[in-house]
Amino acid sequence: MKLHRFYVGSAFVLEHDFWVHDKDLLNQWNRVLRFRPGEELVLFDGEHHERLYKIVEMSSSEAHLQLVTELQTKQPKREVYLLWALLKKDKNDWVLQKCTELGISHFWPILADRSQKTGFNAQRAQKIVIEAAEQCGRSDIPSIREPLTSETAIAELRGKADIYICEQGGDVQAAGSEKVAILVGPEGGWSDDEKDFFKVQKLQHLDLHDFTLRAETAAAAAATIVAR
């Protein structure tokens, strides 16, 4: 039987024995998943603890949980920043979901010269990465920034992480540093001004594939290469 995982953050302390009164969680447990006393679930705080609990008592307004065992946390082996140019429609949601599953630690949406979308709902994005982490077994939650330019992002990351431009025919096969930032361009590609800026910054080019990839595919491919 599948164990359902729930991120609780700092909403309450994961003690040995406690009561839950969170309305959203209780609504999901009662009405959606239809949990009953005796069933088990996993709670994790995104930092230190992931614990298996048994439901002792259950009602629409509260649930009594009892600790069964401490579980081993699963977190990415490398700290990776994904700087991706904002995409159209629901493609950003896809990038957030899949790249959370693949181990991206920080999501920084970029306002590129050829970006066809500039709006970004950070609250919705946070919900997507939390749900992805819950479902894939990951014990930490990626951070999310408000949109910024590639110039600002590179300035902030310079000296903090190795920065790579992800593209077809790059000259680097993989990145080996503990902290890595990967830039993925928009659907129309980087502009000439942006390419000139990257040259001035002397950024390395990460080889993704022999074929031309869609922007969202390139983000997932880059995450697969560097976040393992």
mmCIF file of C-alpha atoms in Angstrom:
data_model
loop_
_atom_site.group_PDB
_atom_site.id
_atom_site.type_symbol
_atom_site.label_atom_id
_atom_site.label_comp_id
_atom_site.label_asym_id
_atom_site.label_seq_id
_atom_site.Cartn_x
_atom_site.Cartn_y
_atom_site.Cartn_z
ATOM 1 C CA MET A 1 0.000 0.000 0.000
ATOM 2 C CA LYS A 2 1.321 3.414 -0.964
ATOM 3 C CA LEU A 3 2.314 5.727 1.872
ATOM 4 C CA HIS A 4 1.210 9.316 1.379
ATOM 5 C CA ARG A 5 3.766 12.006 2.271
ATOM 6 C CA PHE A 6 2.926 15.503 3.515
ATOM 7 C CA TYR A 7 5.171 18.537 3.868
ATOM 8 C CA VAL A 8 4.401 20.448 7.055
ATOM 9 C CA GLY A 9 7.296 22.927 7.208
ATOM 10 C CA SER A 10 7.343 24.710 10.560
ATOM 11 C CA ALA A 11 3.558 24.543 10.982
ATOM 12 C CA PHE A 12 3.990 22.190 13.913
ATOM 13 C CA VAL A 13 6.706 20.164 15.625
ATOM 14 C CA LEU A 14 6.929 16.504 14.631
ATOM 15 C CA GLU A 15 6.702 15.091 18.130
ATOM 16 C CA HIS A 16 6.285 11.482 19.254
ATOM 17 C CA ASP A 17 2.591 11.916 19.970
ATOM 18 C CA PHE A 18 0.486 14.949 19.013
ATOM 19 C CA TRP A 19 -2.777 16.301 17.628
ATOM 20 C CA VAL A 20 -3.185 17.905 14.198
ATOM 21 C CA HIS A 21 -5.681 20.742 13.773
ATOM 22 C CA ASP A 22 -4.586 22.069 10.363
ATOM 23 C CA LYS A 23 -7.798 22.554 8.348
ATOM 24 C CA ASP A 24 -6.257 21.968 4.914
ATOM 25 C CA LEU A 25 -4.528 18.753 5.945
ATOM 26 C CA LEU A 26 -7.581 17.434 7.736
ATOM 27 C CA ASN A 27 -9.804 18.199 4.756
ATOM 28 C CA GLN A 28 -7.446 16.276 2.489
ATOM 29 C CA TRP A 29 -7.146 13.376 4.899
ATOM 30 C CA ASN A 30 -10.891 13.108 5.554
ATOM 31 C CA ARG A 31 -12.555 14.038 2.283
ATOM 32 C CA VAL A 32 -9.987 13.248 -0.395
ATOM 33 C CA LEU A 33 -7.919 10.347 0.923
ATOM 34 C CA ARG A 34 -10.532 9.119 3.423
ATOM 35 C CA PHE A 35 -8.000 8.099 6.040
ATOM 36 C CA ARG A 36 -9.174 6.019 8.960
ATOM 37 C CA PRO A 37 -7.674 5.240 12.405
ATOM 38 C CA GLY A 38 -4.951 2.626 12.117
ATOM 39 C CA GLU A 39 -3.666 3.904 8.759
ATOM 40 C CA GLU A 40 -0.168 5.336 8.393
ATOM 41 C CA LEU A 41 1.239 8.441 6.721
ATOM 42 C CA VAL A 42 4.554 10.275 6.426
ATOM 43 C CA LEU A 43 5.224 13.856 7.580
ATOM 44 C CA PHE A 44 8.396 15.801 6.793
ATOM 45 C CA ASP A 45 9.522 19.307 7.682
ATOM 46 C CA GLY A 46 11.788 19.936 4.677
ATOM 47 C CA GLU A 47 14.922 20.238 6.801
ATOM 48 C CA HIS A 48 15.681 17.627 9.440
ATOM 49 C CA HIS A 49 12.911 15.099 9.952
ATOM 50 C CA GLU A 50 10.866 12.636 7.972
ATOM 51 C CA ARG A 51 8.695 10.455 10.176
ATOM 52 C CA LEU A 52 6.146 7.685 9.815
ATOM 53 C CA TYR A 53 3.000 8.147 11.919
ATOM 54 C CA LYS A 54 -0.071 6.069 12.709
ATOM 55 C CA ILE A 55 -3.490 7.686 12.951
ATOM 56 C CA VAL A 56 -4.828 6.877 16.421
ATOM 57 C CA GLU A 57 -8.004 8.973 16.322
ATOM 58 C CA MET A 58 -9.632 10.951 13.539
ATOM 59 C CA SER A 59 -12.434 13.486 13.152
ATOM 60 C CA SER A 60 -13.260 16.399 10.867
ATOM 61 C CA SER A 61 -11.608 18.847 13.282
ATOM 62 C CA GLU A 62 -8.552 16.979 14.558
ATOM 63 C CA ALA A 63 -6.355 13.924 14.207
ATOM 64 C CA HIS A 64 -4.266 12.168 16.845
ATOM 65 C CA LEU A 65 -0.949 10.895 15.470
ATOM 66 C CA GLN A 66 1.564 8.556 17.074
ATOM 67 C CA LEU A 67 5.135 8.081 15.884
ATOM 68 C CA VAL A 68 5.969 4.710 14.334
ATOM 69 C CA THR A 69 9.553 5.314 13.222
ATOM 70 C CA GLU A 70 12.047 7.883 11.983
ATOM 71 C CA LEU A 71 12.745 7.617 8.250
ATOM 72 C CA GLN A 72 15.929 8.411 6.377
ATOM 73 C CA THR A 73 15.757 11.721 4.549
ATOM 74 C CA LYS A 74 16.469 11.888 0.812
ATOM 75 C CA GLN A 75 17.983 15.094 -0.540
ATOM 76 C CA PRO A 76 19.888 16.077 -3.700
ATOM 77 C CA LYS A 77 23.602 15.296 -3.646
ATOM 78 C CA ARG A 78 24.473 18.616 -5.294
ATOM 79 C CA GLU A 79 23.100 22.152 -4.916
ATOM 80 C CA VAL A 80 21.871 23.226 -8.346
ATOM 81 C CA TYR A 81 20.359 26.541 -9.395
ATOM 82 C CA LEU A 82 18.087 26.412 -12.432
ATOM 83 C CA LEU A 83 17.906 29.767 -14.192
ATOM 84 C CA TRP A 84 15.317 29.287 -16.929
ATOM 85 C CA ALA A 85 13.760 31.882 -19.197
ATOM 86 C CA LEU A 86 10.027 32.100 -18.531
ATOM 87 C CA LEU A 87 7.980 30.029 -20.968
ATOM 88 C CA LYS A 88 4.466 30.235 -22.354
ATOM 89 C CA LYS A 89 1.312 28.667 -20.938
ATOM 90 C CA ASP A 90 1.770 25.789 -18.502
ATOM 91 C CA LYS A 91 5.327 24.913 -19.536
ATOM 92 C CA ASN A 92 6.732 26.659 -16.461
ATOM 93 C CA ASP A 93 4.595 24.366 -14.282
ATOM 94 C CA TRP A 94 6.083 21.367 -16.082
ATOM 95 C CA VAL A 95 9.631 22.653 -15.524
ATOM 96 C CA LEU A 96 8.986 23.214 -11.818
ATOM 97 C CA GLN A 97 7.441 19.785 -11.323
ATOM 98 C CA LYS A 98 9.914 17.674 -13.301
ATOM 99 C CA CYS A 99 13.037 19.516 -12.191
ATOM 100 C CA THR A 100 11.990 19.199 -8.551
ATOM 101 C CA GLU A 101 11.810 15.454 -9.149
ATOM 102 C CA LEU A 102 15.250 15.570 -10.781
ATOM 103 C CA GLY A 103 16.902 17.366 -7.847
ATOM 104 C CA ILE A 104 17.018 21.106 -8.593
ATOM 105 C CA SER A 105 17.560 23.053 -5.346
ATOM 106 C CA HIS A 106 16.782 26.618 -6.444
ATOM 107 C CA PHE A 107 14.437 27.901 -9.162
ATOM 108 C CA TRP A 108 15.259 31.350 -10.569
ATOM 109 C CA PRO A 109 12.927 32.434 -13.417
ATOM 110 C CA ILE A 110 14.698 34.672 -15.923
ATOM 111 C CA LEU A 111 13.293 37.578 -17.923
ATOM 112 C CA ALA A 112 15.140 37.072 -21.216
ATOM 113 C CA ASP A 113 15.071 39.403 -24.216
ATOM 114 C CA ARG A 114 12.925 36.922 -26.151
ATOM 115 C CA SER A 115 10.710 35.788 -23.301
ATOM 116 C CA GLN A 116 7.080 35.766 -24.459
ATOM 117 C CA LYS A 117 5.829 35.613 -20.891
ATOM 118 C CA THR A 118 6.825 37.888 -18.014
ATOM 119 C CA GLY A 119 4.223 37.078 -15.352
ATOM 120 C CA PHE A 120 5.094 34.542 -12.677
ATOM 121 C CA ASN A 121 2.962 33.343 -9.772
ATOM 122 C CA ALA A 122 5.468 32.450 -7.061
ATOM 123 C CA GLN A 123 2.746 31.194 -4.718
ATOM 124 C CA ARG A 124 1.465 28.757 -7.343
ATOM 125 C CA ALA A 125 5.044 27.719 -8.113
ATOM 126 C CA GLN A 126 5.649 26.971 -4.428
ATOM 127 C CA LYS A 127 2.584 24.740 -4.337
ATOM 128 C CA ILE A 128 3.785 22.839 -7.415
ATOM 129 C CA VAL A 129 7.257 22.102 -6.025
ATOM 130 C CA ILE A 130 5.829 21.034 -2.648
ATOM 131 C CA GLU A 131 3.456 18.580 -4.319
ATOM 132 C CA ALA A 132 6.277 17.276 -6.523
ATOM 133 C CA ALA A 133 8.544 16.761 -3.508
ATOM 134 C CA GLU A 134 5.772 14.981 -1.605
ATOM 135 C CA GLN A 135 5.129 12.591 -4.488
ATOM 136 C CA CYS A 136 8.714 11.803 -5.492
ATOM 137 C CA GLY A 137 10.028 11.046 -1.988
ATOM 138 C CA ARG A 138 12.274 14.082 -1.708
ATOM 139 C CA SER A 139 12.794 15.398 1.841
ATOM 140 C CA ASP A 140 13.623 19.047 1.098
ATOM 141 C CA ILE A 141 11.705 21.777 -0.717
ATOM 142 C CA PRO A 142 13.391 23.832 -3.475
ATOM 143 C CA SER A 143 13.516 27.595 -3.066
ATOM 144 C CA ILE A 144 11.876 29.909 -5.614
ATOM 145 C CA ARG A 145 12.818 33.453 -6.599
ATOM 146 C CA GLU A 146 10.772 36.182 -8.220
ATOM 147 C CA PRO A 147 11.756 36.784 -11.895
ATOM 148 C CA LEU A 148 15.058 38.569 -12.515
ATOM 149 C CA THR A 149 17.374 39.302 -15.427
ATOM 150 C CA SER A 150 20.241 37.024 -16.371
ATOM 151 C CA GLU A 151 22.681 39.867 -15.622
ATOM 152 C CA THR A 152 21.405 40.195 -12.051
ATOM 153 C CA ALA A 153 21.345 36.431 -11.544
ATOM 154 C CA ILE A 154 24.902 35.946 -12.788
ATOM 155 C CA ALA A 155 26.156 38.825 -10.651
ATOM 156 C CA GLU A 156 24.612 37.223 -7.562
ATOM 157 C CA LEU A 157 25.977 33.771 -8.351
ATOM 158 C CA ARG A 158 29.471 34.793 -9.433
ATOM 159 C CA GLY A 159 31.922 33.223 -6.995
ATOM 160 C CA LYS A 160 29.106 31.259 -5.351
ATOM 161 C CA ALA A 161 28.501 28.577 -7.985
ATOM 162 C CA ASP A 162 29.917 27.397 -11.313
ATOM 163 C CA ILE A 163 27.687 28.859 -14.036
ATOM 164 C CA TYR A 164 26.917 27.100 -17.333
ATOM 165 C CA ILE A 165 24.950 28.039 -20.442
ATOM 166 C CA CYS A 166 22.954 24.998 -21.574
ATOM 167 C CA GLU A 167 22.743 24.511 -25.314
ATOM 168 C CA GLN A 168 23.214 22.212 -28.265
ATOM 169 C CA GLY A 169 26.864 21.608 -29.091
ATOM 170 C CA GLY A 170 28.308 22.866 -25.817
ATOM 171 C CA ASP A 171 31.932 22.143 -25.030
ATOM 172 C CA VAL A 172 31.508 20.729 -21.496
ATOM 173 C CA GLN A 173 30.027 17.281 -20.882
ATOM 174 C CA ALA A 174 29.181 17.582 -17.185
ATOM 175 C CA ALA A 175 29.739 19.788 -14.173
ATOM 176 C CA GLY A 176 31.500 18.383 -11.118
ATOM 177 C CA SER A 177 31.266 21.184 -8.554
ATOM 178 C CA GLU A 178 29.105 21.011 -5.427
ATOM 179 C CA LYS A 179 27.251 24.201 -6.402
ATOM 180 C CA VAL A 180 26.221 24.655 -10.019
ATOM 181 C CA ALA A 181 23.998 27.141 -11.858
ATOM 182 C CA ILE A 182 22.551 26.280 -15.269
ATOM 183 C CA LEU A 183 21.006 28.807 -17.646
ATOM 184 C CA VAL A 184 18.323 27.626 -20.078
ATOM 185 C CA GLY A 185 17.182 30.044 -22.748
ATOM 186 C CA PRO A 186 13.702 30.942 -24.060
ATOM 187 C CA GLU A 187 11.862 29.276 -26.932
ATOM 188 C CA GLY A 188 13.383 31.709 -29.404
ATOM 189 C CA GLY A 189 16.900 31.329 -28.024
ATOM 190 C CA TRP A 190 19.177 33.915 -26.438
ATOM 191 C CA SER A 191 19.476 37.280 -28.187
ATOM 192 C CA ASP A 192 22.787 38.474 -29.659
ATOM 193 C CA ASP A 193 23.165 40.960 -26.801
ATOM 194 C CA GLU A 194 22.700 38.174 -24.252
ATOM 195 C CA LYS A 195 25.198 35.939 -26.059
ATOM 196 C CA ASP A 196 27.728 38.769 -26.090
ATOM 197 C CA PHE A 197 27.203 39.271 -22.370
ATOM 198 C CA PHE A 198 27.760 35.570 -21.690
ATOM 199 C CA LYS A 199 31.021 35.721 -23.666
ATOM 200 C CA VAL A 200 32.219 38.683 -21.624
ATOM 201 C CA GLN A 201 31.384 36.724 -18.475
ATOM 202 C CA LYS A 202 33.363 33.756 -19.884
ATOM 203 C CA LEU A 203 30.645 31.257 -19.045
ATOM 204 C CA GLN A 204 31.147 27.620 -20.004
ATOM 205 C CA HIS A 205 28.699 25.898 -22.329
ATOM 206 C CA LEU A 206 27.135 22.654 -21.142
ATOM 207 C CA ASP A 207 26.529 20.105 -23.886
ATOM 208 C CA LEU A 208 22.939 18.862 -23.690
ATOM 209 C CA HIS A 209 22.265 16.914 -26.869
ATOM 210 C CA ASP A 210 23.019 16.614 -30.564
ATOM 211 C CA PHE A 211 19.427 17.548 -31.392
ATOM 212 C CA THR A 212 17.646 20.860 -30.875
ATOM 213 C CA LEU A 213 15.570 20.605 -27.702
ATOM 214 C CA ARG A 214 12.465 22.471 -26.644
ATOM 215 C CA ALA A 215 13.170 24.894 -23.806
ATOM 216 C CA GLU A 216 11.325 22.795 -21.214
ATOM 217 C CA THR A 217 13.074 19.640 -22.427
ATOM 218 C CA ALA A 218 16.432 21.408 -22.215
ATOM 219 C CA ALA A 219 15.717 22.338 -18.579
ATOM 220 C CA ALA A 220 14.977 18.706 -17.698
ATOM 221 C CA ALA A 221 17.997 17.456 -19.640
ATOM 222 C CA ALA A 222 20.306 19.913 -17.882
ATOM 223 C CA ALA A 223 18.877 18.956 -14.492
ATOM 224 C CA THR A 224 19.446 15.289 -15.280
ATOM 225 C CA ILE A 225 23.089 15.931 -16.171
ATOM 226 C CA VAL A 226 24.162 18.113 -13.235
ATOM 227 C CA ALA A 227 21.846 17.243 -10.321
ATOM 228 C CA ARG A 228 22.667 13.527 -10.051
#
